[in-house]
Coordinates of C-alpha atoms in Angstrom, one line a residue:
X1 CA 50.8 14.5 -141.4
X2 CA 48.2 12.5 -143.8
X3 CA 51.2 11.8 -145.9
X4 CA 52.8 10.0 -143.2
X5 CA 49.9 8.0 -142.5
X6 CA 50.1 5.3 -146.1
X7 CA 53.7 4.6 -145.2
X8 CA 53.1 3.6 -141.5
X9 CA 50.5 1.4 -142.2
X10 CA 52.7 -0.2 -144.4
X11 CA 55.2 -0.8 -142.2
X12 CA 52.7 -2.3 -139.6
X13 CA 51.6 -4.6 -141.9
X14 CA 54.9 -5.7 -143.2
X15 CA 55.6 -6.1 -138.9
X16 CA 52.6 -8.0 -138.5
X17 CA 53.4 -10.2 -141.4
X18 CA 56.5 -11.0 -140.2
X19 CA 55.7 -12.1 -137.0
X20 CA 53.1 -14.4 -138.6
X21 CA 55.3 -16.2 -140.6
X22 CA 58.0 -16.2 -137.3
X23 CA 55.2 -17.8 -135.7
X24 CA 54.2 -20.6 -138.5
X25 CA 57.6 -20.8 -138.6
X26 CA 58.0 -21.9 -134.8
X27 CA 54.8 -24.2 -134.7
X28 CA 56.2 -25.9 -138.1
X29 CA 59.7 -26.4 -136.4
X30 CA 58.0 -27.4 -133.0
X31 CA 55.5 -30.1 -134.5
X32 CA 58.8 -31.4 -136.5
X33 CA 61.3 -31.7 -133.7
X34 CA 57.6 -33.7 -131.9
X35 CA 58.0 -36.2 -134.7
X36 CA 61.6 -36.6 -134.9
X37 CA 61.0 -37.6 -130.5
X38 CA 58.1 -39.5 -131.6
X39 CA 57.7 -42.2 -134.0
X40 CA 54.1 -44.2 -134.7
X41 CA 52.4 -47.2 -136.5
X42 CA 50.0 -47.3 -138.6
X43 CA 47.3 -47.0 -136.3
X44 CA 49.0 -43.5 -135.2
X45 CA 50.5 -45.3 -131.8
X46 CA 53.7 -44.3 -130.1
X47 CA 56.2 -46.8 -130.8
X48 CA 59.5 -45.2 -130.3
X49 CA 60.0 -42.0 -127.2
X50 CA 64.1 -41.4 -128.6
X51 CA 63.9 -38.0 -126.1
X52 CA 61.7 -39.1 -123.4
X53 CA 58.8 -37.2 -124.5
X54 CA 56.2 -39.9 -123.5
X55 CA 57.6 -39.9 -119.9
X56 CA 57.3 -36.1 -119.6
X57 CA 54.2 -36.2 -120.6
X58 CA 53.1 -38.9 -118.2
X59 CA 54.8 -37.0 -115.2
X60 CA 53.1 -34.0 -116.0
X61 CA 49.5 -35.8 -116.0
X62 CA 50.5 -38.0 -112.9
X63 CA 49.9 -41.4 -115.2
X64 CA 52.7 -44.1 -115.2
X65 CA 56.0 -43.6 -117.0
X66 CA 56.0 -45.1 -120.4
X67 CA 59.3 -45.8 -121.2
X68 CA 60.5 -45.2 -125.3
X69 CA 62.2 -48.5 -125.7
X70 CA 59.1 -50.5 -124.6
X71 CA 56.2 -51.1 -127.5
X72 CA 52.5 -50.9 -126.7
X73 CA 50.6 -54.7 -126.2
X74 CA 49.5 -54.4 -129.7
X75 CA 53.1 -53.9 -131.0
X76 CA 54.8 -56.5 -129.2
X77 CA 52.7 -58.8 -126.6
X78 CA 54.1 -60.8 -123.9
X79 CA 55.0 -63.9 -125.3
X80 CA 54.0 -67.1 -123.4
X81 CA 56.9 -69.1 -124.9
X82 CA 58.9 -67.4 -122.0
X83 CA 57.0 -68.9 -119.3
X84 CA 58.3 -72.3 -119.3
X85 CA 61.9 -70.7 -119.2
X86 CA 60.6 -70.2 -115.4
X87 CA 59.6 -73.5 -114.5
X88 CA 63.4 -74.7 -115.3
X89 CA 64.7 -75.8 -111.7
X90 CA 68.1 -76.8 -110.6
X91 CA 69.1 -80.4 -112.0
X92 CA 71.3 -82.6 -110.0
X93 CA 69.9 -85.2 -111.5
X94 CA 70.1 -89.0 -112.4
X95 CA 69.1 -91.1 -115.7
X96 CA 67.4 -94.7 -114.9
X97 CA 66.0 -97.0 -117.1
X98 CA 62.2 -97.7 -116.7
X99 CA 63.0 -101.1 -115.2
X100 CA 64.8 -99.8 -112.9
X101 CA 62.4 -97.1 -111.7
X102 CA 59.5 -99.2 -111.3
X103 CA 61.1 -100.9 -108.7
X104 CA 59.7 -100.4 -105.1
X105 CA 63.1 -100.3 -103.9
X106 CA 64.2 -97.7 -105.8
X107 CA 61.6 -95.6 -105.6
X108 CA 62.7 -95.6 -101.7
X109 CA 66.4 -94.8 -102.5
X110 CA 65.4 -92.0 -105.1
X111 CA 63.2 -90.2 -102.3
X112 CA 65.7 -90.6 -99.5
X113 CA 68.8 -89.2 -101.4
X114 CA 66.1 -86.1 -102.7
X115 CA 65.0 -85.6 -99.4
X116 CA 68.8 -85.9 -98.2
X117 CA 69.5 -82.9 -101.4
X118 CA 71.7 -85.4 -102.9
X119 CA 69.5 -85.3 -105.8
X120 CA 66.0 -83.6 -107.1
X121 CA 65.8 -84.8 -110.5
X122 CA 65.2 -88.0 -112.2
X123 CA 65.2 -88.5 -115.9
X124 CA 63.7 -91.8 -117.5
X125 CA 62.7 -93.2 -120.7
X126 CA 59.1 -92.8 -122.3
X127 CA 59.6 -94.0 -125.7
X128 CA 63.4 -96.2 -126.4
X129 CA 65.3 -95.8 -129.1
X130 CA 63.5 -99.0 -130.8
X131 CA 60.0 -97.2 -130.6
X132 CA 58.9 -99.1 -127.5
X133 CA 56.5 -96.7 -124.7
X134 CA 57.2 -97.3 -121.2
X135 CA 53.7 -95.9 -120.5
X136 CA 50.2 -95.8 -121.8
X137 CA 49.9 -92.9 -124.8
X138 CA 46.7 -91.9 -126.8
X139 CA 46.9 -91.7 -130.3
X140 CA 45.2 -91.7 -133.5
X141 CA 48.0 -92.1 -135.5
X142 CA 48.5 -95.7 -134.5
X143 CA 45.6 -98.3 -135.2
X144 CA 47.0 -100.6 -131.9
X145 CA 49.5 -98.2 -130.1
X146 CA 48.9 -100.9 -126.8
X147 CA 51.4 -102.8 -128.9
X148 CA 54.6 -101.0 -128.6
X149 CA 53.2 -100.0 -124.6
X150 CA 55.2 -102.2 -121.5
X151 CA 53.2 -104.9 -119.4
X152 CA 55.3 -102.4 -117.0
X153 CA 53.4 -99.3 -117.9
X154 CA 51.2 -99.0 -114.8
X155 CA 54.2 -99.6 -112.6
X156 CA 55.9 -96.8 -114.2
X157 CA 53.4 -94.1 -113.9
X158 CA 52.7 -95.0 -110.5
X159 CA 56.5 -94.3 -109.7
X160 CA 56.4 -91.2 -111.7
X161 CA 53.5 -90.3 -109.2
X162 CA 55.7 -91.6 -106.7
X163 CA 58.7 -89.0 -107.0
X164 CA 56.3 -85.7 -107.7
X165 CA 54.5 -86.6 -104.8
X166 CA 58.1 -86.8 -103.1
X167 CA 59.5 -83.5 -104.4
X168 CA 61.1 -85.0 -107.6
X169 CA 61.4 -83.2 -110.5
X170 CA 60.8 -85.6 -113.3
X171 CA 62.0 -85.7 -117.1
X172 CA 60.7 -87.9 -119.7
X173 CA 63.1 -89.1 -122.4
X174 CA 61.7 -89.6 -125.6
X175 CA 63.7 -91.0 -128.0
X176 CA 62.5 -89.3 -131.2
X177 CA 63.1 -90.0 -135.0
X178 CA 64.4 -93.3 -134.9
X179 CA 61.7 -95.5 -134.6
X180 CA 61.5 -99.7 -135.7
X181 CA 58.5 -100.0 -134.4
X182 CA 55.3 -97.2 -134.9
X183 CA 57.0 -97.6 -138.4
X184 CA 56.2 -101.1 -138.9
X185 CA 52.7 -100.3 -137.3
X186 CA 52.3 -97.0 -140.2
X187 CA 54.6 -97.4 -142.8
X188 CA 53.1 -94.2 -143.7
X189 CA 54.8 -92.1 -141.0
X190 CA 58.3 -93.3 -142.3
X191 CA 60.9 -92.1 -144.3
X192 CA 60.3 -93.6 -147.7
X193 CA 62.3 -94.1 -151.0
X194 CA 61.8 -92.2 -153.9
X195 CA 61.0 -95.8 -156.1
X196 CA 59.1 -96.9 -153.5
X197 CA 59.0 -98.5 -149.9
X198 CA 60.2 -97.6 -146.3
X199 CA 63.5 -96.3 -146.6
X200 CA 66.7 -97.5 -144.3
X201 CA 69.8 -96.3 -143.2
X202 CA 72.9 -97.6 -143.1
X203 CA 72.1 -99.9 -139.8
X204 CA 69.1 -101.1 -141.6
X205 CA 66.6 -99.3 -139.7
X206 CA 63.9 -97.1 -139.8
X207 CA 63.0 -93.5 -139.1
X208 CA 60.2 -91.4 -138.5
X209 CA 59.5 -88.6 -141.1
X210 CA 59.4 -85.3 -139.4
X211 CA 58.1 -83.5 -142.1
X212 CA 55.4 -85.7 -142.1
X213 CA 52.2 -84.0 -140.2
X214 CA 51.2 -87.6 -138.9
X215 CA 54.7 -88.3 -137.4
X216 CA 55.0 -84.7 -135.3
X217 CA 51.4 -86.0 -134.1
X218 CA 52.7 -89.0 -132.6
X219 CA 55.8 -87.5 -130.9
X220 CA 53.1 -84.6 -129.3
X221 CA 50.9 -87.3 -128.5
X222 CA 53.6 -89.0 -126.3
X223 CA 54.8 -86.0 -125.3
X224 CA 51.0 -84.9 -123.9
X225 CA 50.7 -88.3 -122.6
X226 CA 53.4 -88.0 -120.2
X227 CA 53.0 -84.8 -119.0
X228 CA 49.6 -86.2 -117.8
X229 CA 51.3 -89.3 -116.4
X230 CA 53.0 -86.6 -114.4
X231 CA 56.4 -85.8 -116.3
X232 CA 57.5 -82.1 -115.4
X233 CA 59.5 -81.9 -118.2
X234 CA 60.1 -83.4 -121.9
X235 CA 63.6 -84.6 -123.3
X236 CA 63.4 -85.0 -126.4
X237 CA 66.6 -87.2 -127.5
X238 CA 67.7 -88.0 -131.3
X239 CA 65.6 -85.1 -132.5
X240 CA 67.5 -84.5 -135.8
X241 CA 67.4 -86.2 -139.1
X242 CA 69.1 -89.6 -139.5
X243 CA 73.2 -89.3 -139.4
X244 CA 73.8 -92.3 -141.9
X245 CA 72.5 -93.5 -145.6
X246 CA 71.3 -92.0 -148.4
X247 CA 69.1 -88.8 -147.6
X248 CA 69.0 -88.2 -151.4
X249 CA 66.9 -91.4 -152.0
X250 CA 64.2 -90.0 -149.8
X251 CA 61.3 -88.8 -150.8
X252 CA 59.6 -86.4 -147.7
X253 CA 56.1 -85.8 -147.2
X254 CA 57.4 -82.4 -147.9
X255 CA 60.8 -81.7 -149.4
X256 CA 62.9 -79.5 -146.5
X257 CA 64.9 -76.9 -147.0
X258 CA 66.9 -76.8 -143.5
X259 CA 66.8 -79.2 -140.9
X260 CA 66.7 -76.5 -137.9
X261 CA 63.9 -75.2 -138.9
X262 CA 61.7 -77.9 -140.1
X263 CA 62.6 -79.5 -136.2
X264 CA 61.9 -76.1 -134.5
X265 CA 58.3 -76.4 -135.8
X266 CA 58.0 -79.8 -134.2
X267 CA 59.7 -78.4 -131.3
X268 CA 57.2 -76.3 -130.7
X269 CA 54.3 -78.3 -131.9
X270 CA 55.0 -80.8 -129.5
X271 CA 55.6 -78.0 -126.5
X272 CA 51.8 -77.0 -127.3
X273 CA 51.3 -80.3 -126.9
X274 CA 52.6 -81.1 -123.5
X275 CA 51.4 -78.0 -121.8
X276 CA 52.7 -74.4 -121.4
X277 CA 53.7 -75.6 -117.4
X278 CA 56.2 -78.5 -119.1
X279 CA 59.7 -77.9 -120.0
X280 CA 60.7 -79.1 -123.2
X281 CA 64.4 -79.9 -123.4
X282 CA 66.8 -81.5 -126.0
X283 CA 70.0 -83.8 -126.1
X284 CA 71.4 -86.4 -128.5
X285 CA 74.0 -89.0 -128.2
X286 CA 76.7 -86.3 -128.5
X287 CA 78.2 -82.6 -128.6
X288 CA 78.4 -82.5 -132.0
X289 CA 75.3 -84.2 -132.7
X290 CA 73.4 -81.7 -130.9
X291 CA 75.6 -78.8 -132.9
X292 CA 75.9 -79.8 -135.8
X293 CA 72.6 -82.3 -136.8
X294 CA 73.1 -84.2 -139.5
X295 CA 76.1 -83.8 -141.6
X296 CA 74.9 -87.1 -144.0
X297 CA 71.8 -84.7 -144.6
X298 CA 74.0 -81.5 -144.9
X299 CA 75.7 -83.7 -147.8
X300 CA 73.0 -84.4 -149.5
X301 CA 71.7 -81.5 -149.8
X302 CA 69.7 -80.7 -146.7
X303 CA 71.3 -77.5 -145.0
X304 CA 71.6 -77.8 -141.5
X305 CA 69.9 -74.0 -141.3
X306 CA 70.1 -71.9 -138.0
X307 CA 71.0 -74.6 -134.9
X308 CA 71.6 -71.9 -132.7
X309 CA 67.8 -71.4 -133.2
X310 CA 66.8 -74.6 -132.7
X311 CA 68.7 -75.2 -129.3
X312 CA 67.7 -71.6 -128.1
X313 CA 64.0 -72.6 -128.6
X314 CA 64.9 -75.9 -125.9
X315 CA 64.4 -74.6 -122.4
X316 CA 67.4 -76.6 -121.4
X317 CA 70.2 -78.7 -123.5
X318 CA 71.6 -81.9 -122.0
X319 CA 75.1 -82.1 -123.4
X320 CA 76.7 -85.6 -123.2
X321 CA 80.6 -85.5 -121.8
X322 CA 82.8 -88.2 -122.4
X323 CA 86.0 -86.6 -120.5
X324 CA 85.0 -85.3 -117.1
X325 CA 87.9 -82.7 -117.3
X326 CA 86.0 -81.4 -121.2
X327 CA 83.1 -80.4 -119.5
X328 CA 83.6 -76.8 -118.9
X329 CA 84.8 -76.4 -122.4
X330 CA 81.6 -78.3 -124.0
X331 CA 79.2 -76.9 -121.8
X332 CA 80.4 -73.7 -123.2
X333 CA 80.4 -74.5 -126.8
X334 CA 76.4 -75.4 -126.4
X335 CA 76.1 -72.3 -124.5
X336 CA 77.3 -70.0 -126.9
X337 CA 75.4 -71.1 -129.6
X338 CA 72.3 -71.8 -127.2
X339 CA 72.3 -67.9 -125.3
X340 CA 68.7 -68.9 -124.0
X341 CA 68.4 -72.4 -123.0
X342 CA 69.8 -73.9 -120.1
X343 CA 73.0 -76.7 -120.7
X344 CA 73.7 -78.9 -118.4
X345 CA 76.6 -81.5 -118.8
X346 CA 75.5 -84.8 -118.9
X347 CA 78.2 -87.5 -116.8
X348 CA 78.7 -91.4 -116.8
X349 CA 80.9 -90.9 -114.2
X350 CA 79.7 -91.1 -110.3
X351 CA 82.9 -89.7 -109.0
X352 CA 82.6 -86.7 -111.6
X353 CA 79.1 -86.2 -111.0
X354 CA 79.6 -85.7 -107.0
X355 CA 82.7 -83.2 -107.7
X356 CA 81.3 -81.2 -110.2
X357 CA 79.0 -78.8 -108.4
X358 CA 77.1 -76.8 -111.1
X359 CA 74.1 -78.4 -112.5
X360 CA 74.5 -81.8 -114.2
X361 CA 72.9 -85.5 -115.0
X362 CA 74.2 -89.0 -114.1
X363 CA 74.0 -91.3 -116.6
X364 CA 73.0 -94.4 -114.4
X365 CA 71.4 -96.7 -117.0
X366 CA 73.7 -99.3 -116.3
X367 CA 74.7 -99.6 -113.1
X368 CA 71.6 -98.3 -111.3
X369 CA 71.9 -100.6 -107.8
X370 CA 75.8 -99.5 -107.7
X371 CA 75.4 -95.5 -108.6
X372 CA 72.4 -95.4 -105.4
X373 CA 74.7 -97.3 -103.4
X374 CA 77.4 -94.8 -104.2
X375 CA 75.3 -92.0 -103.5
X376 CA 73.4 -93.2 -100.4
X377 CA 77.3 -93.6 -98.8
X378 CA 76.6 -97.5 -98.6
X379 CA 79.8 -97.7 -101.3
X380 CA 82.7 -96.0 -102.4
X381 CA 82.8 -94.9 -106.1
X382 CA 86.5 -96.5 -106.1
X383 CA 84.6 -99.2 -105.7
X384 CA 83.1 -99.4 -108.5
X385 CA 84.1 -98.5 -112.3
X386 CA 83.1 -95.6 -113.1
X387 CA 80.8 -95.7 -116.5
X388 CA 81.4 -99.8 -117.0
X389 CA 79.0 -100.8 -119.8
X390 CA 78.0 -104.4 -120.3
X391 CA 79.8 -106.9 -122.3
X392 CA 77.3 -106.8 -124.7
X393 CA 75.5 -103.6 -125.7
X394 CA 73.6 -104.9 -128.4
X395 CA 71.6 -106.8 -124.9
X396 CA 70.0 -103.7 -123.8
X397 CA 69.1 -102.2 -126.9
X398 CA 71.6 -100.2 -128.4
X399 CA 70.7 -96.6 -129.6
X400 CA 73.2 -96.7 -132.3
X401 CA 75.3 -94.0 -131.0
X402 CA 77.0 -96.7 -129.1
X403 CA 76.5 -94.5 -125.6
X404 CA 73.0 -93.9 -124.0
X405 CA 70.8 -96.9 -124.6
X406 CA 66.6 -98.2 -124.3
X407 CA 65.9 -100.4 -121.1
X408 CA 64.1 -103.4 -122.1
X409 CA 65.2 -106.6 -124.1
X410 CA 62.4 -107.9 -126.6
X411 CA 61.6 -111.3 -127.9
X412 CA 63.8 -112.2 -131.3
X413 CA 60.4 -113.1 -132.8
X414 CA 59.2 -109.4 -131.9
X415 CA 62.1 -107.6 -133.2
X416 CA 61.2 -108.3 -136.6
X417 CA 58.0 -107.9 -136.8
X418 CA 57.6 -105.5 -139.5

């Protein structure tokens, strides 16, 4: 019976043993299959649930369900760049010089076809494609920036204060890089040549350099400066770099290496600028202007980068239409390359503009009196012809692009004042 008793034990023990190491073996498994569920940071915070661990756990404690493909605040915050993605309304709009709006008159029409629903939105220009403001703008950039400002700035803000007070949304234009005159005021803020002096394209005029630090200053200035005047929203038009003459000779406050992204950091320089309730939008004298940037840059050298980007940043894209029956297929062409923004078609046509239901802007620089009377009912748009432009463009300040154009005519002794 002793004999017995050595072997026993040793069988015990080898039992015991094994159920040990089954044991270990379970935990080890267990706390493996955990992590493979689970994954963390660096701080040990769950990032990833794949098996819905996280949200058993929180139903058996009674606390809110954390879902796996959701990150902690400290992983990934709410960004506030999506807010002003809200604040972009419907846009039946209508594009009117600043003459035009600061007339009493006007102001009338505008706020009966809005309260009618004929319209809500009213875009006009801040800055022209010369470098003229149509309204007061602090800066420090500028010794004398009352220079470039309208006698009819007051009027202007007053009817931009006008139409909110009415229920209009309203969109400042600013014509951006192209810029005769804040360069002759700061020669500094210009494109310049590599042996010297403010460079010039091929229409002999100047630009603004936008990798210059100065030169995003201005544009945010202007851009804060109406937003307090009472703009809801800022367009910012020619917003690329310049589309004829020798890039190569240029010598940038700092040498890019894509246009798209050098922009996108003005973009978004100048949103802070104007305010996280204003909607910062983009356009340009074309389709393919607003696609493709500068291809005279791309030539020499300057990569046009990631546009998609760069119009996806915009909170909406104003696409110009020159065929009425393209603007399906061009809105659509923005779109894709633009998934977050909002395009709307921009129309010279009144007759277009009424039949096309969706979103879209009226291009009535022009022919302001006509297009109200058109809209009001007072006129039939066979009446009129649809997207006339006068006899001689060069009158009301040509943009260059031959198509959307600054208001005001200026003195032949002020255009050269550089």
């Amino acid at each position: 019976m002793n004999s017995n008793r050595t072997p026993n034990h040793s069988r015990i023990h080898r039992t015991v043993a094994a159920v040990l190491v089954g044991a270990a073996a379970v935990v080890i498994v267990g706390a493996f299959l955990v992590f493979q569920c689970l994954s963390f940071d660096e701080d040990g915070a769950h990032v990833v649930d794949r098996y819905g661990v996280l949200a058993m756990e929180a139903a058996d404690s009674g606390k809110p369900e954390e879902t796996g493909q959701n990150t902690t605040s400290t992983v990934q915050p709410e960004t506030p760049d999506e807010e002003p993605q809200d604040n972009v309304t419907a846009a039946r709009a209508a594009m009117l010089s600043a003459n035009a709006l600061c007339d009493d008159d006007t102001i009338e029409e505008l706020e009966q076809l809005a309260a009618e629903g004929t319209l809500d939105t009213v875009v006009v220009n801040i800055k022209d494609a010369d470098g003229y403001l149509n309204i007061h703008v602090r800066t420090g950039v500028l010794e004398d920036a009352d220079r470039l400002t309208e006698d009819t700035a007051d009027d202007l803000e007053a009817a931009i204060g006008a139409l909110r007070d009415a229920g209009v949304h309203v969109v400042g234009r600013i014509y951006c890089m192209h810029d005769q005159r804040a360069t002759a005021q700061n020669a500094d803020i210009a494109m310049q040549y590599q042996a010297g002096g403010t460079w010039l394209d091929y229409d002999s005029t100047r630009w603004l350099d936008i990798t210059n630090r100065d030169a995003v200053k201005y544009l945010a200035d202007i851009a804060e400066s109406a937003a307090k005047a009472g703009c809801d929203e800022i367009l910012l038009d020619e917003f690329t770099f310049p589309l004829r003459g020798h890039m190569d000779r240029i010598a940038f406050a700092e040498e890019p290496e894509e246009q798209a992204s050098v922009l996108l950091e003005a973009l978004e320089e100048i949103r802070d600028a104007a305010g996280a309730d204003v909607v910062v939008s983009l356009t340009a004298g074309s389709a393919d202007a607003l696609t493709r940037l500068s291809e005279t840059a791309e030539s020499d050298g300057f990569p046009a980068g990631d546009v998609g980007a760069l119009l996806a940043a915009a909170d909406r894209v104003l696409v110009p239409v020159d065929d009425a029956a393209d603007v399906e297929e061009t809105v659509a062409e923005v779109q894709d390359m633009a998934a977050d923004a909002v395009v709307v078609p921009v129309l010279d046509s009144v007759s277009a503009w009424m039949a096309y239901t969706g979103d879209a802007v009226l291009d009535a620089v022009y022919d302001t009196e006509d297009v109200l009377a058109v809209l009001s009912g007072e006129k039939s748009a066979d009446e009129m012809d649809d997207g006339a432009q006068p006899d001689d463009e060069t009158s009301d300040g040509a943009d260059g692009e031959g198509r959307r154009h600054s208001d005001d005519t200026h003195d032949d002794a002020d255009a050269d004042d550089a």
